[in-house]
Amino acid sequence: MSTRKCQSLVLLLLIIFLSTAGSLHAAAFGHTFVVDLSSLNPTQRADLLHAPGVAWWVQLGTQALVAGDMPAAALTPPAGPAPILVADDADASSFVAVRLPPDGLPVLLRSGHTAIAQRASVDAWLAQHPDVVPHVQEIDEVAHHGHQDFHLHPLSPLLLNQILGGPPPFSEAAAPDHSRSDLVAAVSAPRTFADITWLATIQAPATTTRRTGTIGQQLARDWLKAQFESLGYATTLQAFSSPYGTAHNVVAEISGRIRPNDVYIIGGHYDSTSQSAATNAPGAEDNASGTAGVLEMARILARYPPQATVRFIPFAGEEQGLYGSEAYVNSLSASERSRIKGVFIMDMIGYKSAAYPLNVLLESRSSVPGAVGLVTTLSQNAQTYTTLNVTTSYYAWGSDHVPFLDVNLPAVLLIEQEYDSYSCYHRTCDTPDKVTPAQAAEVLKMLIAALDATAGTCLLGDINCDGQVTTTDITMITELWDTGYDRRVDLDHNGHIDIVDVMLAAWQWQA
């Protein structure tokens, strides 16, 4: 995760709502209510938020702040509680939103100060007054908490009429699928942890770092390229300029068997940083964990080829300001961008403290077409195939998903919810022993299931990808036995077609 994101999260987040589509100070008449949406289905929620008289709304999980010139009855769900009046006008400029780490959940406050309380005071107030939107003045203002400054400061403008975050808004569990369960079972926590360990213990001369521009980062680059090539993927290095000279993204691709023109990207930065970044920045959690996750997805999809094209991109230069992902997005032509149907970025997926369950934060931007659909697919499959506690946020910033969202390409960040409380964040103590393999594995299970739901996969041995292994597939393999080569039928990835490939397909046929 970039230093830019770290600096703001350490302070907490203050979001001052400023609309670029119209004045926030409009609609000073009317009323503002907190509405409970939990009893409504997606269509009912949309109807309520766009009811006659509604001037603006902001949704946070299963609640929404709704303002305008309409009676409370118009906002009362048929089977839910009555809305709570929180202001006698509809002036959005009187509200701010606070995002509380470690779970990233936004809460609403009525404004009055440009800097307000530290996190513990906000949590305490909300616990005592769960049904109202408090005034900032009602929470004790604290200048410092330990070594961290917890004042809240204004950030970038944000549009109204958006989903800010909270629990997945419309998340129903995905229906169980036998073939998808096989994909989920293919995720290997030990293998992923071994990759994390390799990346976090690179021994360049007198250093252990992957900071962009160092020998360690170059060793990681070359190792990643070799790993993708060993799986049979076409792999290239994309050069770009960074504050430390020329750096490279690693770009590997597997062409889709059914929808090759549709492209899904799986990415995560492989560079690291710390207070001694030039010589000692192991970056196990940030972000060897996400990079290892990209490799694990590549290994599984080599065995279960996708129906759509999938690109695997470990980015460099993220810690200095998203240089690698910005360079990649800027290199895409309009026609190439139109092919991209989804981007999944993994950044810090392996840390878990004893105080919290296995968890993940899914972060995107609801104004980008297709983004909410990706988040929903991930959260639905998390419910079916994992034990993850899922939180969503649509205030996207500070990692490699942002350059894609900035050009309206649907992208989602997958990150564990406790990143802000991780004491070894951007420090030399970010070592493999701080990573919980089961945490990373659960995130990867969610992702591979979501990839099957979006990019699609083919069964092992299903060469023509028609949903079943038949004699046609076995014949296709046999015809290439010792007479030719096609990576699609090299089921054991040993570089040639032989009896083992035929037997693997036959085993699937019998199954």
XYZ file of C-alpha atoms in Angstrom:
511
model
C 0.000 0.000 0.000
C 1.337 3.432 -0.932
C 2.739 5.938 1.566
C 0.155 8.409 0.283
C -2.600 6.145 1.566
C -0.800 5.452 4.823
C -0.456 9.113 5.746
C -4.183 9.762 5.438
C -5.343 6.575 7.125
C -3.108 7.153 10.144
C -5.038 10.352 10.727
C -8.498 8.858 10.025
C -10.536 10.193 7.172
C -12.716 13.256 6.990
C -14.760 13.415 3.824
C -16.415 16.739 3.180
C -19.218 16.166 0.729
C -18.901 18.603 -2.204
C -20.953 17.895 -5.284
C -19.505 18.665 -8.696
C -22.885 18.034 -10.255
C -24.669 20.737 -8.290
C -24.367 22.840 -5.171
C -24.398 20.991 -1.877
C -25.877 24.078 -0.307
C -28.978 23.721 -2.418
C -32.123 22.281 -0.860
C -31.674 24.064 2.473
C -35.426 23.544 2.888
C -36.904 20.132 3.657
C -35.586 17.474 6.033
C -32.762 14.957 6.387
C -33.398 11.412 7.639
C -31.411 8.281 8.430
C -33.231 5.404 6.733
C -32.781 1.694 7.502
C -32.604 -0.203 4.187
C -31.951 -3.685 5.567
C -35.466 -5.004 4.926
C -35.550 -3.870 1.282
C -34.478 -5.721 -1.837
C -32.315 -3.913 -4.434
C -35.295 -2.665 -6.459
C -37.083 -1.349 -3.374
C -33.922 0.397 -2.198
C -33.487 2.105 -5.544
C -37.142 3.184 -5.572
C -36.869 4.673 -2.085
C -33.649 6.566 -2.797
C -35.188 8.048 -5.942
C -38.632 8.764 -4.518
C -40.330 12.070 -5.435
C -38.924 14.914 -3.372
C -35.544 13.294 -2.614
C -32.803 15.872 -3.241
C -29.792 13.703 -2.399
C -28.758 10.553 -0.577
C -25.646 8.780 0.677
C -25.743 5.053 1.394
C -23.526 3.371 3.987
C -24.155 -0.355 3.913
C -27.727 -0.983 5.058
C -28.403 2.641 6.055
C -28.754 5.819 4.056
C -28.841 9.521 4.772
C -31.742 10.828 2.652
C -32.619 14.510 2.275
C -35.267 16.494 0.466
C -38.794 17.856 0.568
C -40.721 14.664 1.335
C -42.620 13.331 4.367
C -41.131 10.675 6.623
C -43.843 8.270 5.495
C -42.386 8.251 1.984
C -39.130 6.869 3.401
C -40.601 4.276 5.753
C -39.870 0.688 4.600
C -42.935 -1.613 4.650
C -41.325 -3.967 7.181
C -38.644 -1.739 8.645
C -38.299 0.969 11.287
C -39.401 4.536 10.707
C -36.723 6.931 9.453
C -34.915 9.062 12.024
C -35.064 12.840 11.569
C -31.561 14.259 11.998
C -31.894 17.747 10.484
C -34.706 20.203 9.754
C -33.231 21.053 6.376
C -31.657 19.231 3.452
C -28.345 21.076 3.452
C -25.641 18.485 2.734
C -22.869 20.898 3.677
C -23.760 20.371 7.337
C -22.606 16.745 7.241
C -19.231 15.053 7.223
C -18.331 11.370 7.100
C -15.689 9.681 9.191
C -14.044 6.417 8.215
C -12.929 4.480 11.263
C -10.023 2.045 11.032
C -9.396 -0.829 11.263
C -12.589 -1.902 9.519
C -12.929 1.069 7.149
C -16.603 1.661 7.912
C -17.785 5.235 7.312
C -20.101 6.883 9.829
C -21.874 10.205 9.485
C -21.441 13.199 11.768
C -22.927 16.669 11.676
C -20.145 19.142 11.064
C -18.914 22.058 13.107
C -15.162 21.610 13.203
C -12.537 20.954 10.552
C -10.729 18.564 12.871
C -12.368 16.282 15.389
C -11.870 13.452 17.801
C -9.560 10.517 17.825
C -10.988 7.160 16.948
C -11.669 5.830 20.445
C -13.863 8.826 21.300
C -15.875 8.441 18.096
C -16.389 4.733 18.749
C -17.475 5.412 22.332
C -19.999 8.070 21.309
C -21.523 5.879 18.606
C -21.825 2.948 20.998
C -23.831 5.135 23.398
C -25.969 6.823 20.713
C -26.491 4.261 17.930
C -29.670 5.795 16.507
C -28.674 9.393 15.882
C -26.184 11.351 13.847
C -24.048 13.202 16.427
C -22.703 16.696 16.254
C -18.939 16.842 16.031
C -18.925 19.034 19.129
C -20.514 16.205 21.109
C -17.342 14.110 20.774
C -14.292 15.055 22.805
C -11.570 16.537 20.663
C -8.165 14.947 21.226
C -5.039 16.273 19.572
C -2.842 13.212 19.840
C -3.159 9.558 20.747
C 0.202 7.975 21.530
C 2.619 8.604 18.664
C -0.140 9.102 16.100
C -2.101 12.243 15.267
C -5.762 11.275 15.001
C -7.156 14.623 13.885
C -9.423 14.473 10.884
C -8.727 16.683 7.902
C -10.612 17.479 4.693
C -9.871 15.222 1.731
C -10.917 15.126 -1.910
C -14.422 16.199 -2.951
C -16.938 13.373 -3.228
C -20.212 13.230 -5.111
C -23.512 12.656 -3.376
C -25.952 9.959 -4.475
C -23.337 7.245 -4.000
C -22.666 4.191 -1.868
C -19.814 5.022 0.503
C -19.299 1.707 2.229
C -20.227 -0.675 4.976
C -21.373 -4.279 4.832
C -22.060 -5.567 1.291
C -25.240 -3.718 0.312
C -27.120 -6.383 -1.644
C -25.097 -9.493 -0.873
C -26.833 -12.821 -1.224
C -24.690 -15.948 -1.139
C -23.805 -17.427 -4.524
C -25.409 -20.784 -5.278
C -22.942 -23.626 -4.579
C -21.318 -25.068 -7.692
C -19.385 -28.360 -7.746
C -16.800 -27.296 -10.320
C -16.273 -23.964 -8.546
C -15.680 -25.833 -5.308
C -12.826 -27.673 -7.058
C -11.252 -24.325 -7.914
C -11.577 -23.118 -4.339
C -10.028 -26.344 -3.053
C -7.049 -25.783 -5.356
C -5.922 -22.733 -3.334
C -2.824 -23.695 -1.359
C -2.017 -21.717 1.792
C 1.446 -23.357 2.180
C 2.366 -22.616 -1.426
C 1.242 -19.004 -1.092
C 3.186 -18.584 2.138
C 6.297 -20.043 0.493
C 6.050 -17.366 -2.215
C 5.598 -14.650 0.420
C 8.675 -15.915 2.228
C 10.776 -15.992 -0.948
C 9.861 -12.432 -1.879
C 10.334 -11.082 1.651
C 13.762 -12.663 2.130
C 15.454 -11.772 -1.152
C 19.156 -11.478 -0.445
C 20.751 -8.915 -2.709
C 24.263 -7.817 -1.695
C 23.940 -6.575 1.911
C 20.225 -5.799 1.495
C 16.760 -7.310 1.926
C 14.498 -4.936 0.036
C 12.288 -4.702 -3.038
C 12.163 -0.916 -3.124
C 11.762 0.220 -6.723
C 15.171 0.628 -8.348
C 17.071 -1.738 -6.054
C 18.780 -4.992 -6.979
C 16.292 -6.818 -4.769
C 13.377 -5.422 -6.751
C 15.045 -6.510 -9.986
C 15.619 -10.017 -8.602
C 11.939 -10.195 -7.665
C 10.981 -8.997 -11.162
C 13.064 -11.690 -12.847
C 11.814 -14.394 -10.484
C 8.190 -13.462 -11.133
C 8.758 -13.521 -14.881
C 10.323 -16.978 -14.608
C 7.400 -18.245 -12.509
C 4.839 -17.152 -15.092
C 6.894 -18.574 -17.952
C 7.172 -21.923 -16.166
C 3.372 -22.073 -16.250
C 3.385 -21.537 -20.002
C 2.235 -17.918 -19.984
C 3.402 -15.370 -22.532
C 5.227 -12.885 -20.284
C 6.715 -9.450 -20.952
C 8.288 -6.639 -18.951
C 6.753 -3.173 -19.326
C 9.310 -0.423 -18.662
C 8.318 2.922 -17.137
C 10.014 5.859 -15.432
C 10.027 6.174 -11.641
C 11.798 8.407 -9.090
C 14.442 5.677 -8.876
C 15.001 5.253 -12.603
C 13.489 2.779 -15.021
C 11.287 0.125 -13.424
C 9.199 -2.710 -14.844
C 5.750 -4.193 -14.518
C 5.595 -7.939 -15.133
C 2.736 -8.762 -17.533
C 1.679 -12.381 -18.124
C -1.358 -13.483 -20.099
C -3.448 -16.554 -20.810
C -5.800 -16.224 -23.766
C -9.444 -17.063 -23.189
C -10.768 -20.184 -24.887
C -14.305 -18.899 -25.430
C -14.164 -15.090 -25.006
C -10.593 -14.074 -25.863
C -11.567 -10.431 -26.458
C -12.823 -10.033 -22.885
C -9.952 -9.283 -20.492
C -9.751 -9.591 -16.709
C -6.694 -8.349 -14.808
C -5.309 -9.736 -11.555
C -2.679 -7.450 -10.066
C -0.782 -6.326 -6.999
C 2.426 -4.395 -6.440
C 5.659 -6.293 -5.810
C 7.785 -3.382 -4.610
C 8.205 -2.645 -0.897
C 9.186 0.178 1.436
C 10.122 0.851 5.067
C 11.884 3.415 7.224
C 15.128 1.937 5.780
C 13.806 1.212 2.306
C 17.148 1.301 0.483
C 18.552 -1.632 2.431
C 15.878 -3.335 4.537
C 12.249 -3.473 3.423
C 11.058 -7.093 3.507
C 7.433 -6.128 2.798
C 5.939 -9.526 3.609
C 2.410 -8.259 4.169
C 2.853 -5.137 2.012
C 2.908 -6.547 -0.525
C 4.535 -9.928 -0.938
C 1.152 -11.277 0.192
C -0.730 -9.717 -2.725
C 2.007 -10.625 -5.208
C 1.966 -14.237 -4.025
C -1.796 -14.126 -4.478
C -1.364 -13.139 -8.131
C 0.971 -16.113 -8.613
C -1.458 -18.488 -6.919
C -4.263 -17.387 -9.246
C -1.932 -17.956 -12.211
C -1.131 -21.482 -11.045
C -4.784 -22.425 -10.630
C -5.839 -20.967 -13.985
C -3.008 -22.831 -15.693
C -4.760 -26.002 -14.561
C -8.305 -24.722 -15.154
C -7.947 -22.410 -18.191
C -10.239 -19.364 -18.333
C -12.962 -18.763 -20.893
C -12.000 -15.063 -21.073
C -8.456 -13.724 -21.321
C -6.731 -13.130 -17.977
C -3.664 -10.943 -17.400
C -1.512 -11.246 -14.306
C 0.355 -8.017 -13.497
C 2.704 -7.524 -10.551
C 3.212 -3.739 -10.582
C 6.333 -1.840 -9.506
C 6.484 1.741 -8.228
C 3.287 1.604 -6.170
C 4.882 2.775 -2.952
C 6.224 5.920 -4.634
C 2.822 6.916 -6.022
C 1.183 4.241 -8.227
C 3.733 4.752 -11.011
C 3.509 1.226 -12.397
C -0.264 0.926 -12.594
C -0.592 4.460 -13.973
C 1.985 3.654 -16.664
C 0.114 0.497 -17.583
C -3.273 2.215 -17.825
C -1.784 5.100 -19.821
C -0.284 2.630 -22.291
C -3.688 1.192 -23.203
C -5.419 2.417 -26.337
C -9.141 3.126 -26.328
C -9.839 -0.207 -28.010
C -7.672 -2.062 -25.484
C -9.459 -0.376 -22.592
C -12.813 -1.401 -24.008
C -11.792 -5.063 -23.707
C -11.179 -4.853 -19.949
C -14.205 -6.162 -18.063
C -12.762 -6.294 -14.566
C -9.619 -5.599 -12.537
C -8.850 -7.287 -9.210
C -6.004 -5.749 -7.172
C -4.591 -7.481 -4.084
C -2.722 -5.323 -1.570
C -2.026 -6.583 1.970
C -4.177 -9.707 2.191
C -2.369 -11.725 4.882
C -2.341 -9.907 8.234
C -4.794 -10.897 10.956
C -4.716 -9.991 14.627
C -6.152 -12.247 17.303
C -8.852 -9.669 18.031
C -10.610 -9.923 14.656
C -12.044 -12.724 12.488
C -10.777 -13.502 9.004
C -11.792 -10.452 7.000
C -11.531 -8.502 3.779
C -12.336 -4.969 2.637
C -13.548 -4.639 -0.963
C -12.905 -1.094 -2.187
C -14.084 0.418 -5.462
C -16.017 3.389 -6.867
C -19.764 3.031 -7.411
C -19.868 5.634 -10.198
C -17.746 3.414 -12.482
C -19.895 1.131 -14.673
C -19.520 -2.497 -13.650
C -17.660 -1.805 -10.399
C -20.562 -2.534 -8.054
C -21.186 -5.772 -9.941
C -17.618 -6.932 -9.309
C -17.890 -6.111 -5.602
C -21.208 -7.944 -5.372
C -19.810 -11.025 -7.125
C -16.854 -11.122 -4.743
C -19.003 -10.716 -1.629
C -21.520 -13.329 -2.780
C -18.805 -15.908 -3.400
C -17.122 -15.015 -0.121
C -20.316 -16.011 1.666
C -20.537 -19.331 -0.153
C -16.920 -20.480 -0.219
C -15.119 -18.712 2.663
C -15.456 -17.667 6.284
C -14.484 -14.054 5.538
C -16.170 -11.103 7.219
C -16.696 -8.785 4.232
C -16.823 -4.981 4.296
C -17.271 -2.768 1.233
C -16.180 0.799 0.575
C -16.775 2.975 -2.463
C -14.270 5.635 -1.490
C -11.334 4.370 -3.559
C -7.821 5.721 -3.151
C -4.158 4.945 -2.614
C -3.550 1.610 -4.371
C -3.268 0.210 -7.889
C -7.024 0.024 -8.492
C -7.281 3.830 -8.628
C -5.647 4.452 -12.060
C -8.127 2.001 -13.605
C -11.115 3.599 -11.863
C -9.922 7.045 -12.926
C -10.502 6.072 -16.574
C -13.827 4.350 -15.801
C -12.506 0.777 -15.876
C -14.181 -1.419 -13.231
C -11.625 -2.308 -10.565
C -11.727 -3.602 -6.989
C -9.111 -3.567 -4.252
C -8.969 -6.658 -2.036
C -7.298 -5.774 1.275
C -7.553 -7.101 4.815
C -9.470 -4.734 7.073
C -6.785 -4.387 9.742
C -4.092 -2.823 7.576
C -4.214 0.472 9.462
C -3.588 -1.190 12.820
C -0.699 -3.341 11.554
C 2.242 -2.158 13.659
C 4.858 -3.288 11.106
C 3.276 -1.420 8.197
C 6.068 0.161 6.114
C 8.644 -0.957 8.655
C 11.580 -3.356 8.693
C 9.598 -5.741 10.914
C 7.119 -6.534 8.094
C 8.430 -10.099 7.889
C 6.787 -13.436 6.966
C 6.124 -14.383 10.591
C 3.568 -11.540 10.748
C 1.466 -13.123 7.980
C -1.394 -15.542 8.702
C -1.522 -18.022 5.776
C -5.182 -18.867 6.410
C -6.160 -15.185 6.055
C -4.494 -14.906 2.651
C -5.930 -18.249 1.538
C -9.501 -17.195 2.333
C -9.108 -14.046 0.227
C -7.753 -16.160 -2.637
C -10.651 -18.607 -2.373
C -13.072 -15.707 -2.705
C -11.182 -14.361 -5.712
C -10.868 -17.629 -7.639
C -14.594 -18.262 -7.142
C -15.397 -14.747 -8.383
C -13.092 -15.242 -11.372
C -14.992 -18.388 -12.274
C -18.211 -16.358 -12.103
C -16.820 -13.597 -14.345
C -13.964 -14.779 -16.561
C -15.191 -18.374 -16.473
C -13.036 -21.502 -16.391
C -12.763 -24.798 -18.243
C -12.541 -28.182 -16.571
C -9.188 -29.932 -16.525
C -9.069 -31.940 -19.753
C -12.014 -30.076 -21.309
C -9.980 -28.985 -24.321
C -12.884 -27.520 -26.304
C -14.344 -25.981 -23.125
C -17.867 -27.228 -23.687
C -18.454 -27.961 -20.020
C -17.581 -31.649 -20.064
C -14.688 -34.000 -20.808
C -15.590 -36.384 -23.627
C -13.890 -38.652 -26.144
C -13.539 -35.575 -28.357
C -11.180 -33.999 -25.828
C -9.199 -37.211 -25.395
C -8.894 -37.565 -29.169
C -7.554 -34.007 -29.426
C -4.868 -34.840 -26.876
C -3.993 -38.174 -28.479
C -3.539 -36.579 -31.909
C -0.799 -34.365 -30.478
C 0.931 -37.178 -28.597
C 4.581 -36.997 -29.659
C 3.660 -35.262 -32.929
C 3.069 -31.677 -31.859
C 2.476 -29.358 -28.948
C -0.405 -27.206 -27.740
C -0.248 -25.713 -24.259
C -3.985 -26.250 -23.857
C -3.541 -30.035 -23.849
C -0.340 -30.137 -21.778
C -2.305 -30.900 -18.636
C 0.701 -31.585 -16.418
C 2.678 -28.592 -17.801
C 5.845 -30.578 -18.476
C 6.473 -29.101 -21.917
C 5.281 -31.991 -24.082
C 2.222 -34.142 -24.730
C 2.370 -37.718 -23.470
C 0.403 -40.551 -21.894
C 0.101 -38.634 -18.615
C -1.972 -35.934 -20.324
C -4.234 -38.587 -21.870
C -4.662 -40.288 -18.500
C -5.463 -37.008 -16.741
C -8.183 -36.265 -19.280
C -9.505 -39.824 -19.085
C -9.720 -39.547 -15.310
C -11.866 -36.425 -15.681
C -13.984 -38.228 -18.277
C -14.664 -41.073 -15.858
C -15.391 -38.605 -13.059
